[in-house]
PDB file of C-alpha atoms and ligand atoms in Angstrom:
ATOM      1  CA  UNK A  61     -10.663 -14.692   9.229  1.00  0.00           C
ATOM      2  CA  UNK A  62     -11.082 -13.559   5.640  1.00  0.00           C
ATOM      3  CA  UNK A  63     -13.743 -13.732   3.216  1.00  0.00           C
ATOM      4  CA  UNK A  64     -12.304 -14.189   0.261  1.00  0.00           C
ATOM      5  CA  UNK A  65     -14.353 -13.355  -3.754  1.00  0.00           C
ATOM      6  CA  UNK A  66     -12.377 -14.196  -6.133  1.00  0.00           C
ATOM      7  CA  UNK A  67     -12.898 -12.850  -9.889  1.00  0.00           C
ATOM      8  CA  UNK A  68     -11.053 -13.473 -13.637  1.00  0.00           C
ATOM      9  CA  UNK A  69     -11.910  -9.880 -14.742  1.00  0.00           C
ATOM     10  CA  UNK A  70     -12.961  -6.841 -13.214  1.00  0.00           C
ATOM     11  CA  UNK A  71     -12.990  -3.223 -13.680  1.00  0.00           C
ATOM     12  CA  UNK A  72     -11.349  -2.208 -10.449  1.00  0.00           C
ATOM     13  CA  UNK A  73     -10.899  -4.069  -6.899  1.00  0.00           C
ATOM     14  CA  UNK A  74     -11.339  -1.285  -5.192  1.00  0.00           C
ATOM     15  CA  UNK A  75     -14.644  -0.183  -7.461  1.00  0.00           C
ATOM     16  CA  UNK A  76     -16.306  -3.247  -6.764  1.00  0.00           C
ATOM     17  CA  UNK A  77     -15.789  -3.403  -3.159  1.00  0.00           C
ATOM     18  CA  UNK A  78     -16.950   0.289  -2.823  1.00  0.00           C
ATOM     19  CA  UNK A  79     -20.163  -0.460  -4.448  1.00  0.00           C
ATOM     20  CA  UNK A  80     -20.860  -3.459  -3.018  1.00  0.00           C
ATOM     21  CA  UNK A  81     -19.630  -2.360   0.366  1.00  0.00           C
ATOM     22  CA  UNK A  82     -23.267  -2.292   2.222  1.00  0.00           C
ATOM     23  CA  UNK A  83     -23.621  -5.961   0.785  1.00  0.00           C
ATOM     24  CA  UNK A  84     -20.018  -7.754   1.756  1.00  0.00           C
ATOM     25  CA  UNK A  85     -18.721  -8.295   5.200  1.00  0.00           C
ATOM     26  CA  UNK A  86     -15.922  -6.981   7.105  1.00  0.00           C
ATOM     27  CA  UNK A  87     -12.793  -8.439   5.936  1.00  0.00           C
ATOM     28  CA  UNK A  88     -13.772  -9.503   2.793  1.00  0.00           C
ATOM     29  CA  UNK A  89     -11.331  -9.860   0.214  1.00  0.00           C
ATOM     30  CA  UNK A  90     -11.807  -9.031  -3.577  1.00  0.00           C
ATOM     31  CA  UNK A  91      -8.885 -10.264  -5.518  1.00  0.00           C
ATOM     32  CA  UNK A  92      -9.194 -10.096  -9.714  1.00  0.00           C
ATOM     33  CA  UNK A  93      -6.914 -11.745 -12.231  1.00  0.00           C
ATOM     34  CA  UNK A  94      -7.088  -8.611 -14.302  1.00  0.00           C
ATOM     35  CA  UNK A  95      -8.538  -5.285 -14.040  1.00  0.00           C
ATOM     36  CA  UNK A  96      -9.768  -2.966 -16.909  1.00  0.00           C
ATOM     37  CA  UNK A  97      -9.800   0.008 -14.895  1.00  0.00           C
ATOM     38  CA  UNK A  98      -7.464  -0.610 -12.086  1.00  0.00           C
ATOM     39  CA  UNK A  99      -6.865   2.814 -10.382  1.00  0.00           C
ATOM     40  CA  UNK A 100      -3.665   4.023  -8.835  1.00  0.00           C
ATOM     41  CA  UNK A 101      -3.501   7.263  -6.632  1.00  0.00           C
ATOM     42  CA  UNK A 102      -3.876  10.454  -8.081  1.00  0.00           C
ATOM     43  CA  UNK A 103      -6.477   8.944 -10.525  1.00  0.00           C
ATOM     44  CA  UNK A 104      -3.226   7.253 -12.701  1.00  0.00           C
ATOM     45  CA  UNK A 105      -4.092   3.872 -14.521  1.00  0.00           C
ATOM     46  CA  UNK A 106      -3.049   1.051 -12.551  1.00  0.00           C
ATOM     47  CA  UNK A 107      -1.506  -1.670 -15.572  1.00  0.00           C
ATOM     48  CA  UNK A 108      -3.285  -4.822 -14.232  1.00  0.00           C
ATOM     49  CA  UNK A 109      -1.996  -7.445 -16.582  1.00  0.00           C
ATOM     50  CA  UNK A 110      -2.503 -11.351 -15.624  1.00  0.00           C
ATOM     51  CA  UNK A 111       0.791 -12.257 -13.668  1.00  0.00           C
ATOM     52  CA  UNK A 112       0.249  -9.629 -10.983  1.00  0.00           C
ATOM     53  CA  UNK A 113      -1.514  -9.485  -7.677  1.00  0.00           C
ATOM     54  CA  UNK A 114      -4.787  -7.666  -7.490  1.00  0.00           C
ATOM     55  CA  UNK A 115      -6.984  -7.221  -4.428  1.00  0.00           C
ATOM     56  CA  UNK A 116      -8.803  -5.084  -2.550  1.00  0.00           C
ATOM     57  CA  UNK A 117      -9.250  -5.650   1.808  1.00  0.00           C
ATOM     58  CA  UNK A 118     -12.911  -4.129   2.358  1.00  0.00           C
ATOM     59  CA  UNK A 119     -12.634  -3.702   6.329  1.00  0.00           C
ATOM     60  CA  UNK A 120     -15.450  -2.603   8.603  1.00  0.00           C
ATOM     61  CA  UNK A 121     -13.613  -1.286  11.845  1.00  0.00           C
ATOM     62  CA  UNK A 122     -15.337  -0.267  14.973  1.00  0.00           C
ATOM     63  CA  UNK A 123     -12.404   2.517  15.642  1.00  0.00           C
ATOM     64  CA  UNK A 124     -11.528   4.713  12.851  1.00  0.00           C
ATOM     65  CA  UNK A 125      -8.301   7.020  14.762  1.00  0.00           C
ATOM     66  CA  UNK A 126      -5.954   5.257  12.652  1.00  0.00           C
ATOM     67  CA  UNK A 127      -6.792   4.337   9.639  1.00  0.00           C
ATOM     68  CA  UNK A 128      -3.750   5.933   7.379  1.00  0.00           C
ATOM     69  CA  UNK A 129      -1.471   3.373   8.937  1.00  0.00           C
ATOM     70  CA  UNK A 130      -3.239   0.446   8.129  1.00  0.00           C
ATOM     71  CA  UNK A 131      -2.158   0.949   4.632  1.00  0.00           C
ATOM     72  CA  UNK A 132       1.548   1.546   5.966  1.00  0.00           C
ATOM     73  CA  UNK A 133       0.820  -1.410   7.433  1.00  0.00           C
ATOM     74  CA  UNK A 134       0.280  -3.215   4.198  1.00  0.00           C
ATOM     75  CA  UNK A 135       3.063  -1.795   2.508  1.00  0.00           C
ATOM     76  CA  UNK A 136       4.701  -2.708   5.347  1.00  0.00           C
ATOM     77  CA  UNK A 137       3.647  -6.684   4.753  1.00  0.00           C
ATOM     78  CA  UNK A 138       4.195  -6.347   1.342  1.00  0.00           C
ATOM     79  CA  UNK A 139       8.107  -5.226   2.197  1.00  0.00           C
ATOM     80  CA  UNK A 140       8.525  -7.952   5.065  1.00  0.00           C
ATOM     81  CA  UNK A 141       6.485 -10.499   2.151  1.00  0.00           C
ATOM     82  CA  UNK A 142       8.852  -9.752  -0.466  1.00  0.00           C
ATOM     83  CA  UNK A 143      11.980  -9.427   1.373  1.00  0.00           C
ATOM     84  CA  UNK A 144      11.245 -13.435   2.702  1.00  0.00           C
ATOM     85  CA  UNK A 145      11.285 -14.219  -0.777  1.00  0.00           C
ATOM     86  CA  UNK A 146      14.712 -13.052  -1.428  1.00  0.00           C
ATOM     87  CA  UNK A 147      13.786  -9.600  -3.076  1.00  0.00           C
ATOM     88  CA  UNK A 148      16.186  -6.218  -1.972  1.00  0.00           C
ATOM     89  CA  UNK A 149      12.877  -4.904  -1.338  1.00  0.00           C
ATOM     90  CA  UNK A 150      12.512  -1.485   0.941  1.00  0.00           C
ATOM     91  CA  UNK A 151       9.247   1.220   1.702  1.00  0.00           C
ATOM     92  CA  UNK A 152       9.376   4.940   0.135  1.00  0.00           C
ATOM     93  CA  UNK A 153       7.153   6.956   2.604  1.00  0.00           C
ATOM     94  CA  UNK A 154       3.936   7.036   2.908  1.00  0.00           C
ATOM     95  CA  UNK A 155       2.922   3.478   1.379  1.00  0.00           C
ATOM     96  CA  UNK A 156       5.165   2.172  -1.621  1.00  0.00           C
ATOM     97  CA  UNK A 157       7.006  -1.005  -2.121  1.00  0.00           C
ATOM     98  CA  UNK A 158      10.330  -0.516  -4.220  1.00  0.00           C
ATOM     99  CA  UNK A 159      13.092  -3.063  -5.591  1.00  0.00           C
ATOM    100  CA  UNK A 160      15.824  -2.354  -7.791  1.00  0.00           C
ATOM    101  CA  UNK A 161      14.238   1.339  -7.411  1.00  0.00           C
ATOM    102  CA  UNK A 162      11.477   0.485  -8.882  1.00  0.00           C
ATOM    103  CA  UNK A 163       7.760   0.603  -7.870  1.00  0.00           C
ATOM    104  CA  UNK A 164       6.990  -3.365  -6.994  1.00  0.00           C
ATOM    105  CA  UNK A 165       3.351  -2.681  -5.339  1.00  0.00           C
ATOM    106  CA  UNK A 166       1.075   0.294  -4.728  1.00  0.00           C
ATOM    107  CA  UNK A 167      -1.835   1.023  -2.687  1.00  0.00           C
ATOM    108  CA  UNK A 168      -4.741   2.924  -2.958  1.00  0.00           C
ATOM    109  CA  UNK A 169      -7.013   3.176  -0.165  1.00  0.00           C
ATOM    110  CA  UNK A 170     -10.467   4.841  -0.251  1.00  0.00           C
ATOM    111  CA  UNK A 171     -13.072   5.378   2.397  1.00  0.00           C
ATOM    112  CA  UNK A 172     -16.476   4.686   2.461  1.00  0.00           C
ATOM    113  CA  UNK A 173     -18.969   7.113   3.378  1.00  0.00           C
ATOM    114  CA  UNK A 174     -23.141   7.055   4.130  1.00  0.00           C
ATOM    115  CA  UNK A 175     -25.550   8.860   5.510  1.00  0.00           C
ATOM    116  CA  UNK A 176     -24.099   8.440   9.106  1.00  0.00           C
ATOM    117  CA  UNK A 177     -20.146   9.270   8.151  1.00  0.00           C
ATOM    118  CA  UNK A 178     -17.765   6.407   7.896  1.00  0.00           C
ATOM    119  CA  UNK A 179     -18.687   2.846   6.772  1.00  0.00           C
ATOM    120  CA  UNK A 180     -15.585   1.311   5.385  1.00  0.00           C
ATOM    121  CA  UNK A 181     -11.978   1.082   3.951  1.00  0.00           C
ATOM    122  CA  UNK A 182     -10.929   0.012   1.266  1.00  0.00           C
ATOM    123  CA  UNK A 183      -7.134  -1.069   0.962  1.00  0.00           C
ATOM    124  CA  UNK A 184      -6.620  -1.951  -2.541  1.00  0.00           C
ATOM    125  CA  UNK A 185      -2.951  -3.489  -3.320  1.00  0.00           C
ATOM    126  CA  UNK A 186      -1.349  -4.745  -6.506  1.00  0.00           C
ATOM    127  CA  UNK A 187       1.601  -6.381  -6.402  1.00  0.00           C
ATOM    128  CA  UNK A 188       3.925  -7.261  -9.584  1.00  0.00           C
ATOM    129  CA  UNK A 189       4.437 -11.033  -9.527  1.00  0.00           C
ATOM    130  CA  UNK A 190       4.762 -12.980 -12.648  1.00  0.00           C
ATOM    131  CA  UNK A 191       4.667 -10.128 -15.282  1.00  0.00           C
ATOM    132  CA  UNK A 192       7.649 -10.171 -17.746  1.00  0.00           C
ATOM    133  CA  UNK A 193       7.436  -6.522 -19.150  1.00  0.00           C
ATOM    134  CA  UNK A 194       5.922  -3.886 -17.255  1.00  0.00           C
ATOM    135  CA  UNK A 195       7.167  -0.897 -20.004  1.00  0.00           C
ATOM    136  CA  UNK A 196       3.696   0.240 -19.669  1.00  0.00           C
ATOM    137  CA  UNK A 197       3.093   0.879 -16.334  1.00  0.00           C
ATOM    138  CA  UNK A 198       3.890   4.498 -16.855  1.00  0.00           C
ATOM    139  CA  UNK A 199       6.893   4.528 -14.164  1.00  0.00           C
ATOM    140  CA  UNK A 200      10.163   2.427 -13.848  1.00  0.00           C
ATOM    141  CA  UNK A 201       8.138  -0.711 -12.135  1.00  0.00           C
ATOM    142  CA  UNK A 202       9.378  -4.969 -11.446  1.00  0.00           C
ATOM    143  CA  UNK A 203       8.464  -7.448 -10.766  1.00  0.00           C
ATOM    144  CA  UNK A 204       9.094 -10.738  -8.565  1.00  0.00           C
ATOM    145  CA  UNK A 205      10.112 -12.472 -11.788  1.00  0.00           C
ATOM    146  CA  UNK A 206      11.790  -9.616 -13.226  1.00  0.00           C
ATOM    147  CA  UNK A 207      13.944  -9.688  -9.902  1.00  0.00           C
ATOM    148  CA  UNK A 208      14.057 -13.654 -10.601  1.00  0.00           C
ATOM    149  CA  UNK A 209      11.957 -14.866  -7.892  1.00  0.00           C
ATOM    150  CA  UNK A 210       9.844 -17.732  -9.047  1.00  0.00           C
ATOM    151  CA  UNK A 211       6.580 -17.638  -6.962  1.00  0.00           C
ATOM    152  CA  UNK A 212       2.558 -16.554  -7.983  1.00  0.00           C
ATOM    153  CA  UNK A 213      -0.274 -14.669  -6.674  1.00  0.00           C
ATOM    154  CA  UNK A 214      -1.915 -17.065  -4.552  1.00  0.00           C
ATOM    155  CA  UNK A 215       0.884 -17.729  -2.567  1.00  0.00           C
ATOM    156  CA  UNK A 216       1.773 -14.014  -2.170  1.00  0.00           C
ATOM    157  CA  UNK A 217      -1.545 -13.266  -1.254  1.00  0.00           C
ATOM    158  CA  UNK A 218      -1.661 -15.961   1.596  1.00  0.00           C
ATOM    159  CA  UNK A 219       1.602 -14.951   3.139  1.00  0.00           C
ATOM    160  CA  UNK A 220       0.218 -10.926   2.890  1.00  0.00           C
ATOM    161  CA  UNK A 221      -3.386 -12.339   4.362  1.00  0.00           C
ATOM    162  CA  UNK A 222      -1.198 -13.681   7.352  1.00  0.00           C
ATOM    163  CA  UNK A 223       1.177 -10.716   7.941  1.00  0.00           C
ATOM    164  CA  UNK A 224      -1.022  -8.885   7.911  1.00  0.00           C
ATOM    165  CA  UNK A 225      -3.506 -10.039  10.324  1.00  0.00           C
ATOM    166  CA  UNK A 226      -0.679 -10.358  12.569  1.00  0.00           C
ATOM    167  CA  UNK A 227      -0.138  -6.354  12.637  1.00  0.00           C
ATOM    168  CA  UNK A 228      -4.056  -5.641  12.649  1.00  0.00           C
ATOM    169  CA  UNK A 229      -5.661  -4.842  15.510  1.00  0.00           C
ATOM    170  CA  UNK A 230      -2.363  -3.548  17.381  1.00  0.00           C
ATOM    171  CA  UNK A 231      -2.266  -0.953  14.419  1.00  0.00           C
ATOM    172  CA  UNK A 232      -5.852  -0.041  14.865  1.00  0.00           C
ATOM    173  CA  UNK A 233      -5.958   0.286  18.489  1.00  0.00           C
ATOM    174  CA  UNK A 234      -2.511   2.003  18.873  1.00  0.00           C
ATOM    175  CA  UNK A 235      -1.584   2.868  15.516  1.00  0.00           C
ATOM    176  CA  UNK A 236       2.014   2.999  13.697  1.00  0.00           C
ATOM    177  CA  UNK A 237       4.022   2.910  16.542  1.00  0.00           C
ATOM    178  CA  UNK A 238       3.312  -0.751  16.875  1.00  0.00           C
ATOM    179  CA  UNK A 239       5.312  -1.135  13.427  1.00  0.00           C
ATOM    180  CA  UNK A 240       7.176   1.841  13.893  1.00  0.00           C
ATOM    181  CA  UNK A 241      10.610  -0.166  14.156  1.00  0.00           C
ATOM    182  CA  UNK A 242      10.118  -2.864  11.114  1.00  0.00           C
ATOM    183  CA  UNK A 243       9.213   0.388   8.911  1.00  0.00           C
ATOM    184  CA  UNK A 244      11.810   2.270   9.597  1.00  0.00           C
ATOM    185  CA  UNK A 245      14.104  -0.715   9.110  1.00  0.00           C
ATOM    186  CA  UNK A 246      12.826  -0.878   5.657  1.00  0.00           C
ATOM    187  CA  UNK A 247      12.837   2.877   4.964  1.00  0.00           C
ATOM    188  CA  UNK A 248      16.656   3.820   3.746  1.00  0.00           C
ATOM    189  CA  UNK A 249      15.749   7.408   2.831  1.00  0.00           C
ATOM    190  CA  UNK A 250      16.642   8.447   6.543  1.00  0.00           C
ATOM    191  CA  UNK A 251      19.874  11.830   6.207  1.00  0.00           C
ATOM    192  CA  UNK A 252      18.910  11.871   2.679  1.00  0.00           C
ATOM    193  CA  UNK A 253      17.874  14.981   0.748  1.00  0.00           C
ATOM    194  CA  UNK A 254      14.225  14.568  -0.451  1.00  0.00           C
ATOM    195  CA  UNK A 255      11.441  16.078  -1.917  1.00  0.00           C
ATOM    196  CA  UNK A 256       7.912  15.869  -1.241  1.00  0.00           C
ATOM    197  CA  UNK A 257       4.821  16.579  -3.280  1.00  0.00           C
ATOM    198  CA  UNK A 258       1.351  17.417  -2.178  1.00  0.00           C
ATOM    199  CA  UNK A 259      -0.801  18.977  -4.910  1.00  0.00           C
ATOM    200  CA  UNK A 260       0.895  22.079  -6.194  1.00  0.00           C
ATOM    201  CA  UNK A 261       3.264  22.383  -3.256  1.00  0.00           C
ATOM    202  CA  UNK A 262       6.670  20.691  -3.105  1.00  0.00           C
ATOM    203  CA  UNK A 263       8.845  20.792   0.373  1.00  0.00           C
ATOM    204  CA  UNK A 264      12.222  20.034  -0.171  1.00  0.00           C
ATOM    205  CA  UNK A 265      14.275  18.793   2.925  1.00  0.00           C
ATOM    206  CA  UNK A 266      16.400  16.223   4.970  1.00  0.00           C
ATOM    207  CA  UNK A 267      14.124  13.116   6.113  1.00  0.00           C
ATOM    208  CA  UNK A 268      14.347  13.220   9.671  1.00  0.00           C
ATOM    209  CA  UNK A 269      12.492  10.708  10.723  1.00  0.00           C
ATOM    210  CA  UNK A 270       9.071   8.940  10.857  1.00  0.00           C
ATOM    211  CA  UNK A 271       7.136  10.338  13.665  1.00  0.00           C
ATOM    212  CA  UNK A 272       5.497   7.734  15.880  1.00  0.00           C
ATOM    213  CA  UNK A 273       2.097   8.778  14.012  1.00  0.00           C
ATOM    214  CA  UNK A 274       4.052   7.826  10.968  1.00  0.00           C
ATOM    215  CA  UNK A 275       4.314  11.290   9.725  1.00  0.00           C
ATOM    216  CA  UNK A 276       7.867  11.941   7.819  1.00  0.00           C
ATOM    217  CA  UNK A 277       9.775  14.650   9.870  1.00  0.00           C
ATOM    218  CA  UNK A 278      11.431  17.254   7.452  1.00  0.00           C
ATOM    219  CA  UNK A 279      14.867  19.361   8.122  1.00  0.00           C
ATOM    220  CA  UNK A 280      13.525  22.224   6.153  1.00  0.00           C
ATOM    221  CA  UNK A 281      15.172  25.461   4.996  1.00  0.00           C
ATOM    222  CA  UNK A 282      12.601  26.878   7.200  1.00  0.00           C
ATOM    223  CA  UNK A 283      12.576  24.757  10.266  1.00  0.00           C
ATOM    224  CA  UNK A 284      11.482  21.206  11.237  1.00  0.00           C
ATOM    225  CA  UNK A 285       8.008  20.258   9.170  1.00  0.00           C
ATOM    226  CA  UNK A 286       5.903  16.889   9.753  1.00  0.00           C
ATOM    227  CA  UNK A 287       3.946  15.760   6.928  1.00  0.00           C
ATOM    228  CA  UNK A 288       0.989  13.674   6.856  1.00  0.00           C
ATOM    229  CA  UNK A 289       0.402  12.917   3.125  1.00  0.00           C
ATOM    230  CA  UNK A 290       2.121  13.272  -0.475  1.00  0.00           C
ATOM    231  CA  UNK A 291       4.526  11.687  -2.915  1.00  0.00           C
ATOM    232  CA  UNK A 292       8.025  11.659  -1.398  1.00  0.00           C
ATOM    233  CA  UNK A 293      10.877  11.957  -4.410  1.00  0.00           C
ATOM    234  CA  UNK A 294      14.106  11.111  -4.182  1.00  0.00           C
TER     235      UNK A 294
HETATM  236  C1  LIG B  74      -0.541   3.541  -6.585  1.00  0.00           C
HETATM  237  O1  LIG B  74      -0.817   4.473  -7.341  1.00  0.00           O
HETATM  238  O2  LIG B  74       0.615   3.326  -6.223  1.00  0.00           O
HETATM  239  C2  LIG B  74      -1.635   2.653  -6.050  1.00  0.00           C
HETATM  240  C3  LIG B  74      -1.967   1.509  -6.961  1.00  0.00           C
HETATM  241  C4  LIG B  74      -3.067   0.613  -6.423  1.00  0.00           C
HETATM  242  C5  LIG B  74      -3.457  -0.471  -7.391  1.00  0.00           C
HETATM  243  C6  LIG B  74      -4.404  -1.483  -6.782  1.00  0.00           C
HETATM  244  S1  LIG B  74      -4.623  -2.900  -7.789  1.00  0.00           S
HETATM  245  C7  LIG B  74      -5.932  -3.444  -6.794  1.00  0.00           C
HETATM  246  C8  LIG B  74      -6.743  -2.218  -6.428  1.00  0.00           C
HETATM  247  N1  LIG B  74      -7.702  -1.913  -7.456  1.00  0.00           N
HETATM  248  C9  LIG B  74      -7.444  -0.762  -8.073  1.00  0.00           C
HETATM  249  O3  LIG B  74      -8.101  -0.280  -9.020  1.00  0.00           O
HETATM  250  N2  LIG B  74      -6.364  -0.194  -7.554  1.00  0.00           N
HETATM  251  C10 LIG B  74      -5.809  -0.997  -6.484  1.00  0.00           C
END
């Protein structure tokens, strides 16, 4: 089912697969041993040090409705993934992986655009596996060996690859409902007080719930408030 390219060094994952994106297939996978530019959201660096996971799904869909929740749908994997392993791993709305309450994957996905609108996704993940100090990464981070799980990247990337493809086309035909019970099972935030960021503005509230579009439902000061995208604090 995949195509997979595999590289020692690139800039970025996601980089490559955007420019080559006319050239490669749907479900082509670009995974690098490091990255000189790897890119996190907001335009952060992404620390891509050998010992960690870095790849990039380029995907080709014939329906675009729900493409946000594919990538809750690999931060999703990356929970269930991790949590087989023995990590106390759990999701932080939209799309992170935490352990130890620290960041143990992130995921950047990008669209591609022509001419006629659309043309592909990009899901770029990287997942800490082997690394032993991660004080650069700019943010509390772990990884599987810091948590003292002995494994490597191939064999994370396999077991992702399979879980997937198992969520795949029920999450891009019906969208996050399908995985609407594992997430939430994996999101502990749920009562809690949180805060969420979107550019300048910052809503502070109770986390409802996850709406079956996989929005996170607010108890606001000023009423109930779904949102669709933004950094969720806790
Ligand atoms: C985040 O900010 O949480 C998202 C981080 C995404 C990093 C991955 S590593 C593989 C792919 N290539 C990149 O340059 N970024 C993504």
């Amino acid at each position: 089912m995949w195509n997979i390219l595999r590289f020692d060094e690139l800039d970025s994952t996601n980089a490559y697969a955007k420019r080559n994106s006319s050239l490669l297939t749907d479900h082509t996978v670009i995974v690098a041993q490091t990255q000189t530019a790897g890119r996190g959201r907001l335009d952060r660096k992404w620390l891509s040090q050998k010992g960690g996971l870095y790849f990039s799904l380029l995907l080709k869909p014939s329906q675009t409705g729900f493409l946000p929740n594919l990538t809750q749908l690999m931060a999703l994997s990356v929970c269930q993934t991790a949590q087989n392993l023995g990590a106390n791993a759990w999701l932080k709305w939209p799309n992170d992986v935490l352990a130890d309450g620290k960041k143990l994957c992130g995921i950047l996905s990008q669209a591609v655009t022509g001419k006629d609108g659309f043309e592909a996704l990009v899901l770029g993940c990287g997942v800490n596996v082997r690394q032993e100090d991660l004080n650069a990464a700019g943010q509390p981070a772990v990884s599987l060996h810091t948590l003292g799980i002995e494994t490597n990247e191939e064999s994370v990337l396999q077991t992702l690859l399979e879980t997937f493809s198992a969520g795949y086309e029920n999450v891009l035909q019906r969208g996050f409902e399908t995985i609407r019970p594992d997430y939430l099972a994996r999101f502990p935030y749920l009562g809690r007080e949180v805060r969420v960021k979107n550019g300048a503005e910052e809503i502070r509230g109770t986390a409802e719930t996850i709406s079956p579009e996989g929005k996170l439902k607010l108890h606001t000061p000023r009423g109930f408030m779904e949102i669709s995208i933004g950094d969720m604090m806790v």
